[in-house]
Amino acid sequence: MEGIAIQERLAAKVSFVNRISSPVSHIARVDISSPDEQGIATGAVVILNFPDLDVVEVRVPRVKPIIPYIPRLLSFREIPVLAGVLEALSVTPDIILVDGQGFAYPRRFGLACHLGLLADTPTIGCAKSILRGKHDKLSMEQATYVPLCDRGSL
């Protein structure tokens, strides 16, 4: 399948070098809904200033994705919507947070990696589920974290 070949080729271009500008002044948070019964999806980008986290800009387009959902190729459906919204912003974010996988994706090229390469902006995937890797037990204390480990791959 062509989409898989594209993911595998582009995964090699993902950088793990910290290119986050200092100081960070704007953070973008992006997400997109599943299409409704008419096939229309709602994308959303919220720009927050940092460190205050005040809302600076919001864009919420409703768009019909150009391709259907295909398992393991979600980014190809969502990227055109999210990239279009990012291009329309009046503020350029220093970091993009994506509701989706990044490198911890089976082919090492989830939605966050795809959007980060396209936008040429440091991007972090904040997924709801783990598709690749394991972590130690989390504490119940607020704001604690543990690294996601994937032996032999980082």
Coordinates of N, CA, C and O in Angstrom, one line a residue:
M1 N 0.8 -1.2 0.0 CA 0.0 0.0 0.0 C 0.9 1.2 0.0 O 1.9 1.3 0.7
E2 N 0.5 2.2 -0.8 CA 1.4 3.4 -1.0 C 1.5 4.2 0.3 O 2.6 4.7 0.6
G3 N 0.4 4.3 1.1 CA 0.5 5.1 2.4 C 1.5 4.5 3.3 O 2.2 5.3 4.0
I4 N 1.6 3.2 3.4 CA 2.6 2.6 4.3 C 4.0 2.9 3.8 O 4.9 3.2 4.6
A5 N 4.2 2.8 2.5 CA 5.6 3.2 2.0 C 5.9 4.6 2.3 O 7.1 4.9 2.6
I6 N 5.0 5.5 2.2 CA 5.2 6.9 2.5 C 5.6 7.1 3.9 O 6.5 7.8 4.3
Q7 N 4.8 6.4 4.8 CA 5.1 6.5 6.3 C 6.5 6.0 6.5 O 7.3 6.6 7.3
E8 N 6.9 4.9 6.0 CA 8.2 4.3 6.2 C 9.3 5.2 5.7 O 10.3 5.4 6.3
R9 N 9.1 5.8 4.5 CA 10.1 6.7 4.0 C 10.2 8.0 4.8 O 11.3 8.5 5.1
L10 N 9.1 8.6 5.2 CA 9.1 9.9 6.0 C 9.6 9.7 7.4 O 10.1 10.6 8.0
A11 N 9.4 8.5 8.0 CA 9.8 8.2 9.4 C 11.3 8.4 9.5 O 11.7 8.9 10.6
A12 N 12.1 8.2 8.5 CA 13.5 8.4 8.6 C 13.9 9.9 8.6 O 15.0 10.2 9.0
K13 N 12.9 10.8 8.3 CA 13.2 12.2 8.4 C 12.8 12.9 9.7 O 13.1 14.0 9.9
V14 N 12.2 12.1 10.6 CA 11.8 12.6 11.9 C 13.1 12.9 12.7 O 13.9 12.0 12.8
S15 N 13.2 14.1 13.3 CA 14.3 14.5 14.1 C 14.0 14.4 15.6 O 12.9 14.7 16.0
F16 N 15.0 14.0 16.3 CA 14.8 14.0 17.8 C 15.7 15.0 18.4 O 15.9 15.0 19.6
V17 N 16.2 15.9 17.6 CA 17.0 17.0 18.1 C 16.0 18.1 18.6 O 15.1 18.4 18.0
N18 N 16.3 18.6 19.8 CA 15.4 19.6 20.4 C 15.6 20.9 19.6 O 16.6 21.6 19.7
R19 N 14.6 21.3 18.8 CA 14.6 22.5 18.1 C 13.6 23.5 18.7 O 13.2 24.5 18.0
I20 N 13.2 23.3 19.9 CA 12.2 24.2 20.5 C 12.9 25.5 20.8 O 13.9 25.5 21.5
S21 N 12.3 26.6 20.2 CA 13.0 27.9 20.4 C 12.9 28.3 21.9 O 12.0 27.9 22.6
S22 N 13.8 29.1 22.3 CA 13.8 29.5 23.7 C 13.9 31.0 23.7 O 14.7 31.6 23.0
P23 N 13.0 31.7 24.4 CA 11.9 31.1 25.2 C 10.7 30.8 24.3 O 10.5 31.4 23.2
V24 N 9.9 29.8 24.7 CA 8.7 29.5 24.0 C 7.7 30.6 24.3 O 7.5 31.0 25.5
S25 N 7.0 31.1 23.3 CA 6.0 32.1 23.5 C 4.6 31.7 23.1 O 3.6 32.2 23.6
H26 N 4.5 30.7 22.2 CA 3.2 30.2 21.7 C 3.1 28.7 21.5 O 4.0 28.1 20.9
I27 N 2.1 28.1 22.1 CA 1.9 26.6 21.9 C 0.6 26.4 21.2 O -0.5 27.0 21.5
A28 N 0.6 25.5 20.2 CA -0.7 25.2 19.5 C -1.1 23.8 20.0 O -0.3 22.9 20.2
R29 N -2.4 23.6 20.1 CA -3.0 22.3 20.4 C -4.0 22.0 19.3 O -4.9 22.9 19.0
V30 N -3.8 20.9 18.6 CA -4.7 20.6 17.5 C -5.4 19.3 17.7 O -4.9 18.4 18.3
D31 N -6.6 19.2 17.1 CA -7.4 18.0 17.1 C -8.4 18.0 16.0 O -8.6 19.1 15.4
I32 N -9.0 16.9 15.7 CA -10.0 16.8 14.6 C -11.0 15.7 15.0 O -10.6 14.7 15.6
S33 N -12.3 16.0 14.8 CA -13.3 15.0 15.1 C -13.4 14.0 14.0 O -13.0 14.2 12.9
S34 N -14.1 12.9 14.3 CA -14.5 12.0 13.2 C -15.6 12.7 12.4 O -16.3 13.5 12.9
P35 N -15.7 12.4 11.2 CA -16.8 13.0 10.3 C -18.2 12.7 10.9 O -18.4 11.6 11.4
D36 N -19.1 13.6 10.7 CA -20.5 13.4 11.1 C -21.2 12.6 10.1 O -20.6 12.2 9.1
E37 N -22.5 12.5 10.2 CA -23.3 11.7 9.2 C -23.3 12.3 7.8 O -23.5 11.6 6.8
Q38 N -22.9 13.6 7.7 CA -22.8 14.2 6.3 C -21.3 14.1 5.8 O -21.0 14.6 4.8
G39 N -20.5 13.5 6.6 CA -19.1 13.4 6.2 C -18.2 14.6 6.5 O -17.1 14.7 6.1
I40 N -18.7 15.5 7.4 CA -18.0 16.7 7.7 C -17.3 16.5 9.1 O -17.9 16.0 10.0
A41 N -16.0 16.8 9.1 CA -15.2 16.8 10.3 C -14.9 18.2 10.8 O -14.9 19.1 10.1
T42 N -14.8 18.3 12.1 CA -14.5 19.6 12.7 C -13.0 19.5 13.2 O -12.6 18.7 14.0
G43 N -12.2 20.4 12.7 CA -10.8 20.5 13.1 C -10.8 21.7 14.2 O -11.7 22.5 14.2
A44 N -9.7 21.7 15.0 CA -9.6 22.7 15.9 C -8.1 23.0 16.2 O -7.3 22.0 16.4
V45 N -7.8 24.3 16.2 CA -6.4 24.7 16.7 C -6.6 25.8 17.7 O -7.3 26.8 17.4
V46 N -6.0 25.7 18.8 CA -6.0 26.7 19.8 C -4.6 27.1 20.1 O -3.7 26.3 20.3
I47 N -4.3 28.4 20.0 CA -3.0 28.9 20.3 C -3.0 29.6 21.7 O -3.9 30.4 22.0
L48 N -2.1 29.1 22.5 CA -2.0 29.7 23.9 C -0.6 30.4 24.0 O 0.3 29.9 23.4
N49 N -0.6 31.5 24.7 CA 0.7 32.1 25.0 C 1.3 31.3 26.1 O 0.6 30.6 26.9
F50 N 2.6 31.4 26.3 CA 3.3 30.7 27.3 C 4.2 31.7 28.0 O 4.9 32.5 27.4
P51 N 4.2 31.7 29.3 CA 3.7 30.7 30.2 C 2.3 30.9 30.8 O 1.8 30.0 31.5
D52 N 1.7 32.0 30.4 CA 0.4 32.3 31.0 C -0.7 31.4 30.6 O -1.7 31.2 31.3
L53 N -0.6 30.8 29.4 CA -1.6 29.9 28.8 C -3.0 30.6 28.5 O -4.0 30.0 28.6
D54 N -2.9 31.9 28.2 CA -4.1 32.6 27.8 C -4.3 32.2 26.3 O -3.4 32.1 25.5
V55 N -5.6 32.1 25.9 CA -6.0 31.8 24.5 C -5.7 33.1 23.7 O -6.1 34.2 24.0
V56 N -4.9 32.9 22.6 CA -4.5 33.9 21.7 C -5.3 33.9 20.4 O -5.7 34.9 19.9
E57 N -5.5 32.6 19.9 CA -6.2 32.5 18.7 C -6.9 31.1 18.7 O -6.4 30.1 19.2
V58 N -8.0 31.0 18.0 CA -8.8 29.8 17.9 C -9.3 29.7 16.4 O -9.8 30.7 15.9
R59 N -9.1 28.5 15.8 CA -9.6 28.3 14.5 C -10.4 26.9 14.5 O -9.8 26.0 15.1
V60 N -11.6 26.9 14.0 CA -12.4 25.7 14.1 C -13.1 25.5 12.7 O -14.3 25.8 12.6
P61 N -12.4 25.0 11.7 CA -13.0 24.8 10.4 C -13.8 23.5 10.4 O -13.5 22.5 11.1
R62 N -14.8 23.5 9.6 CA -15.6 22.2 9.4 C -15.3 21.9 7.9 O -15.6 22.7 7.0
V63 N -14.8 20.7 7.7 CA -14.3 20.3 6.4 C -14.6 18.8 6.1 O -14.6 18.0 7.0
K64 N -14.9 18.5 4.9 CA -15.1 17.1 4.5 C -13.7 16.6 4.1 O -13.1 17.0 3.2
P65 N -13.2 15.6 4.9 CA -11.9 15.0 4.6 C -11.9 14.4 3.2 O -12.9 13.9 2.7
I66 N -10.7 14.5 2.5 CA -10.7 14.1 1.1 C -10.5 12.6 1.0 O -10.8 12.1 -0.1
I67 N -10.1 11.9 2.0 CA -10.0 10.4 2.0 C -10.7 9.9 3.2 O -10.8 10.5 4.2
P68 N -11.2 8.7 3.1 CA -11.9 8.1 4.3 C -10.8 7.6 5.3 O -9.7 7.5 5.0
Y69 N -11.3 7.2 6.5 CA -10.5 6.7 7.5 C -10.0 5.3 7.0 O -10.8 4.4 6.6
I70 N -8.7 5.1 7.1 CA -8.1 3.8 6.8 C -7.3 3.4 8.0 O -6.4 4.2 8.4
P71 N -7.5 2.3 8.7 CA -6.8 1.9 9.9 C -5.3 2.0 9.6 O -4.8 1.6 8.6
R72 N -4.6 2.5 10.6 CA -3.1 2.7 10.6 C -2.6 3.8 9.6 O -1.5 4.0 9.4
L73 N -3.6 4.5 8.9 CA -3.2 5.6 8.0 C -4.0 6.8 8.3 O -4.4 7.6 7.4
L74 N -4.4 7.0 9.6 CA -5.2 8.1 10.0 C -4.6 9.5 9.6 O -5.4 10.4 9.2
S75 N -3.3 9.6 9.7 CA -2.8 11.0 9.3 C -3.1 11.4 7.9 O -3.3 12.6 7.7
F76 N -3.3 10.5 7.0 CA -3.6 10.9 5.6 C -5.0 11.6 5.5 O -5.2 12.4 4.7
R77 N -5.9 11.2 6.4 CA -7.2 11.8 6.4 C -7.2 13.1 7.2 O -7.8 14.1 6.8
E78 N -6.4 13.2 8.3 CA -6.4 14.4 9.1 C -5.5 15.5 8.7 O -5.7 16.7 9.0
I79 N -4.3 15.1 8.1 CA -3.3 16.1 7.8 C -3.8 17.3 6.9 O -3.6 18.4 7.2
P80 N -4.6 17.0 5.9 CA -5.0 18.2 5.0 C -5.9 19.2 5.8 O -5.7 20.4 5.6
V81 N -6.7 18.7 6.7 CA -7.5 19.6 7.6 C -6.6 20.4 8.5 O -6.7 21.6 8.6
L82 N -5.8 19.7 9.3 CA -4.9 20.4 10.3 C -3.9 21.3 9.6 O -3.7 22.4 10.1
A83 N -3.3 20.9 8.5 CA -2.3 21.7 7.9 C -3.0 23.0 7.4 O -2.4 24.1 7.5
G84 N -4.2 22.9 6.8 CA -4.9 24.1 6.3 C -5.2 25.0 7.5 O -5.1 26.3 7.3
V85 N -5.5 24.5 8.6 CA -5.8 25.4 9.8 C -4.5 26.1 10.2 O -4.5 27.3 10.5
L86 N -3.5 25.3 10.3 CA -2.2 25.9 10.8 C -1.7 27.0 9.8 O -1.2 28.1 10.3
E87 N -1.9 26.8 8.5 CA -1.5 27.9 7.6 C -2.4 29.1 7.7 O -1.9 30.2 7.4
A88 N -3.6 29.0 8.2 CA -4.5 30.2 8.3 C -4.2 31.0 9.6 O -4.8 32.0 9.8
L89 N -3.4 30.5 10.5 CA -3.2 31.2 11.8 C -2.4 32.5 11.6 O -1.6 32.6 10.7
S90 N -2.8 33.5 12.4 CA -2.0 34.7 12.4 C -0.8 34.6 13.3 O 0.1 35.5 13.2
V91 N -0.8 33.7 14.2 CA 0.3 33.5 15.2 C 1.0 32.2 14.8 O 0.4 31.1 14.6
T92 N 2.3 32.2 14.7 CA 3.1 30.9 14.5 C 3.5 30.3 15.8 O 4.2 30.9 16.6
P93 N 3.1 29.0 16.0 CA 3.4 28.4 17.3 C 4.9 27.9 17.3 O 5.5 27.6 16.3
D94 N 5.4 27.9 18.5 CA 6.8 27.4 18.7 C 6.7 25.8 18.9 O 7.7 25.2 18.6
I95 N 5.6 25.3 19.4 CA 5.4 23.9 19.6 C 4.0 23.6 19.2 O 3.1 24.4 19.5
I96 N 3.8 22.4 18.7 CA 2.4 21.9 18.4 C 2.2 20.6 19.2 O 3.0 19.7 19.2
L97 N 1.1 20.6 20.0 CA 0.7 19.4 20.7 C -0.5 18.8 19.9 O -1.4 19.4 19.5
V98 N -0.4 17.5 19.6 CA -1.3 16.8 18.7 C -2.0 15.7 19.5 O -1.4 14.9 20.2
D99 N -3.3 15.6 19.3 CA -4.1 14.5 19.9 C -3.9 13.3 19.0 O -4.7 13.1 18.1
G100 N -2.8 12.6 19.2 CA -2.5 11.5 18.3 C -1.1 11.0 18.6 O -0.3 11.6 19.4
Q101 N -0.7 9.9 17.9 CA 0.6 9.3 18.1 C 1.6 10.1 17.4 O 1.4 10.8 16.4
G102 N 2.9 9.9 17.8 CA 4.0 10.4 17.1 C 4.9 9.3 16.8 O 4.6 8.4 16.0
F103 N 6.1 9.2 17.5 CA 7.1 8.2 17.2 C 6.7 6.8 17.8 O 7.1 5.8 17.3
A104 N 5.9 6.9 18.9 CA 5.4 5.7 19.5 C 4.3 5.0 18.8 O 3.2 4.7 19.3
Y105 N 4.5 4.9 17.5 CA 3.5 4.4 16.5 C 4.1 3.2 15.9 O 5.3 3.1 15.7
P106 N 3.3 2.2 15.5 CA 3.9 1.0 14.9 C 4.9 1.2 13.8 O 6.0 0.5 13.8
R107 N 4.7 2.1 12.9 CA 5.7 2.4 11.8 C 6.5 3.6 12.1 O 7.2 4.1 11.2
R108 N 6.5 4.1 13.3 CA 7.3 5.2 13.7 C 6.9 6.5 13.1 O 7.8 7.5 13.0
F109 N 5.7 6.6 12.6 CA 5.3 7.8 11.9 C 3.8 8.1 12.1 O 3.0 7.9 11.1
G110 N 3.4 8.4 13.3 CA 2.0 8.8 13.5 C 1.7 10.2 13.1 O 2.5 10.9 12.6
L111 N 0.5 10.6 13.4 CA 0.0 11.9 13.1 C 0.9 13.1 13.5 O 1.1 14.0 12.8
A112 N 1.4 13.0 14.8 CA 2.2 14.1 15.3 C 3.5 14.2 14.4 O 4.0 15.3 14.1
C113 N 4.1 13.1 14.1 CA 5.3 13.1 13.2 C 5.0 13.7 11.9 O 5.7 14.6 11.3
H114 N 3.9 13.3 11.3 CA 3.5 13.7 10.0 C 3.3 15.2 10.0 O 3.8 16.0 9.1
L115 N 2.5 15.7 10.9 CA 2.2 17.2 11.0 C 3.5 18.0 11.3 O 3.7 19.0 10.7
G116 N 4.3 17.5 12.2 CA 5.6 18.2 12.5 C 6.5 18.3 11.3 O 7.0 19.4 11.1
L117 N 6.6 17.3 10.5 CA 7.4 17.4 9.3 C 6.8 18.4 8.3 O 7.5 19.2 7.8
L118 N 5.5 18.3 8.1 CA 4.9 19.2 7.2 C 4.9 20.6 7.6 O 5.2 21.5 6.8
A119 N 4.7 20.9 8.9 CA 4.7 22.3 9.5 C 6.1 22.8 9.8 O 6.3 23.9 10.1
D120 N 7.1 21.9 9.8 CA 8.5 22.2 10.1 C 8.5 22.9 11.5 O 9.1 23.9 11.7
T121 N 7.8 22.3 12.4 CA 7.6 22.8 13.8 C 7.8 21.6 14.8 O 7.2 20.6 14.5
P122 N 8.5 21.8 15.9 CA 8.5 20.8 16.9 C 7.1 20.4 17.3 O 6.3 21.2 17.6
T123 N 6.9 19.1 17.3 CA 5.5 18.6 17.5 C 5.6 17.4 18.5 O 6.5 16.6 18.4
I124 N 4.6 17.4 19.4 CA 4.6 16.3 20.4 C 3.2 15.6 20.3 O 2.2 16.3 20.4
G125 N 3.2 14.3 20.2 CA 2.0 13.5 20.2 C 1.5 13.2 21.6 O 2.3 12.8 22.4
C126 N 0.3 13.5 21.8 CA -0.3 13.2 23.1 C -1.5 12.3 22.9 O -2.7 12.7 22.9
A127 N -1.2 11.0 22.8 CA -2.2 10.0 22.4 C -2.9 9.4 23.7 O -2.4 9.5 24.8
K128 N -4.1 8.9 23.5 CA -4.9 8.4 24.5 C -4.5 6.9 24.8 O -4.9 6.4 25.8
S129 N -3.9 6.3 23.9 CA -3.6 4.9 24.0 C -2.1 4.6 23.6 O -1.5 5.4 22.9
I130 N -1.6 3.5 24.1 CA -0.2 3.1 23.8 C -0.3 2.1 22.7 O -0.9 1.0 22.8
L131 N 0.3 2.4 21.5 CA 0.4 1.5 20.4 C 1.8 0.8 20.4 O 1.9 -0.3 19.8
R132 N 2.8 1.4 21.0 CA 4.1 0.8 20.9 C 4.9 1.3 22.2 O 4.9 2.5 22.4
G133 N 5.5 0.4 22.9 CA 6.2 0.7 24.1 C 5.5 0.3 25.4 O 4.4 -0.1 25.4
K134 N 6.3 0.5 26.5 CA 5.8 0.1 27.8 C 6.3 1.2 28.8 O 7.2 1.9 28.5
H135 N 5.6 1.3 29.9 CA 6.0 2.2 31.0 C 5.9 1.6 32.3 O 5.2 0.6 32.5
D136 N 6.7 2.1 33.3 CA 6.6 1.6 34.6 C 5.3 2.2 35.2 O 4.6 3.0 34.7
K137 N 5.0 1.7 36.4 CA 3.7 2.1 37.1 C 3.8 3.6 37.4 O 4.8 4.1 37.9
L138 N 2.6 4.2 37.2 CA 2.5 5.6 37.5 C 2.1 5.8 38.9 O 1.2 5.1 39.5
S139 N 2.6 6.9 39.6 CA 2.1 7.2 40.9 C 0.8 7.9 40.8 O 0.4 8.5 39.8
M140 N 0.0 7.9 41.8 CA -1.3 8.6 41.9 C -1.1 10.1 42.2 O -2.1 10.8 42.1
E141 N 0.1 10.5 42.5 CA 0.4 11.9 42.7 C 0.2 12.8 41.5 O 0.6 12.3 40.4
Q142 N -0.4 13.9 41.6 CA -0.7 14.8 40.5 C 0.6 15.2 39.8 O 1.6 15.5 40.5
A143 N 0.6 15.3 38.5 CA 1.7 15.8 37.7 C 2.9 14.9 37.6 O 4.0 15.3 37.3
T144 N 2.8 13.6 38.0 CA 3.9 12.7 37.9 C 3.9 12.1 36.5 O 2.9 12.1 35.8
Y145 N 5.0 11.6 36.1 CA 5.1 10.9 34.8 C 6.2 9.9 34.8 O 7.1 9.9 35.7
V146 N 6.2 9.0 33.9 CA 7.3 8.0 33.7 C 7.5 7.9 32.2 O 6.6 8.2 31.4
P147 N 8.7 7.7 31.8 CA 9.0 7.6 30.3 C 8.4 6.4 29.7 O 8.2 5.3 30.3
L148 N 8.0 6.5 28.4 CA 7.5 5.4 27.6 C 8.8 4.8 27.0 O 9.5 5.5 26.3
C149 N 9.0 3.5 27.3 CA 10.3 2.9 26.8 C 9.9 1.9 25.7 O 9.0 1.2 25.8
D150 N 10.8 1.9 24.7 CA 10.7 1.0 23.6 C 12.1 0.5 23.3 O 12.8 1.1 22.5
R151 N 12.5 -0.5 24.0 CA 13.9 -1.0 24.0 C 14.4 -1.2 22.6 O 13.8 -1.8 21.7
G152 N 15.7 -0.7 22.4 CA 16.3 -0.9 21.1 C 15.9 -0.1 20.0 O 16.3 -0.2 18.9
S153 N 15.0 0.9 20.2 CA 14.5 1.7 19.1 C 14.8 3.2 19.2 O 14.6 3.9 18.3
L154 N 15.3 3.6 20.3 CA 15.6 5.1 20.5 C 17.1 5.3 20.6 O 17.8 4.6 21.0

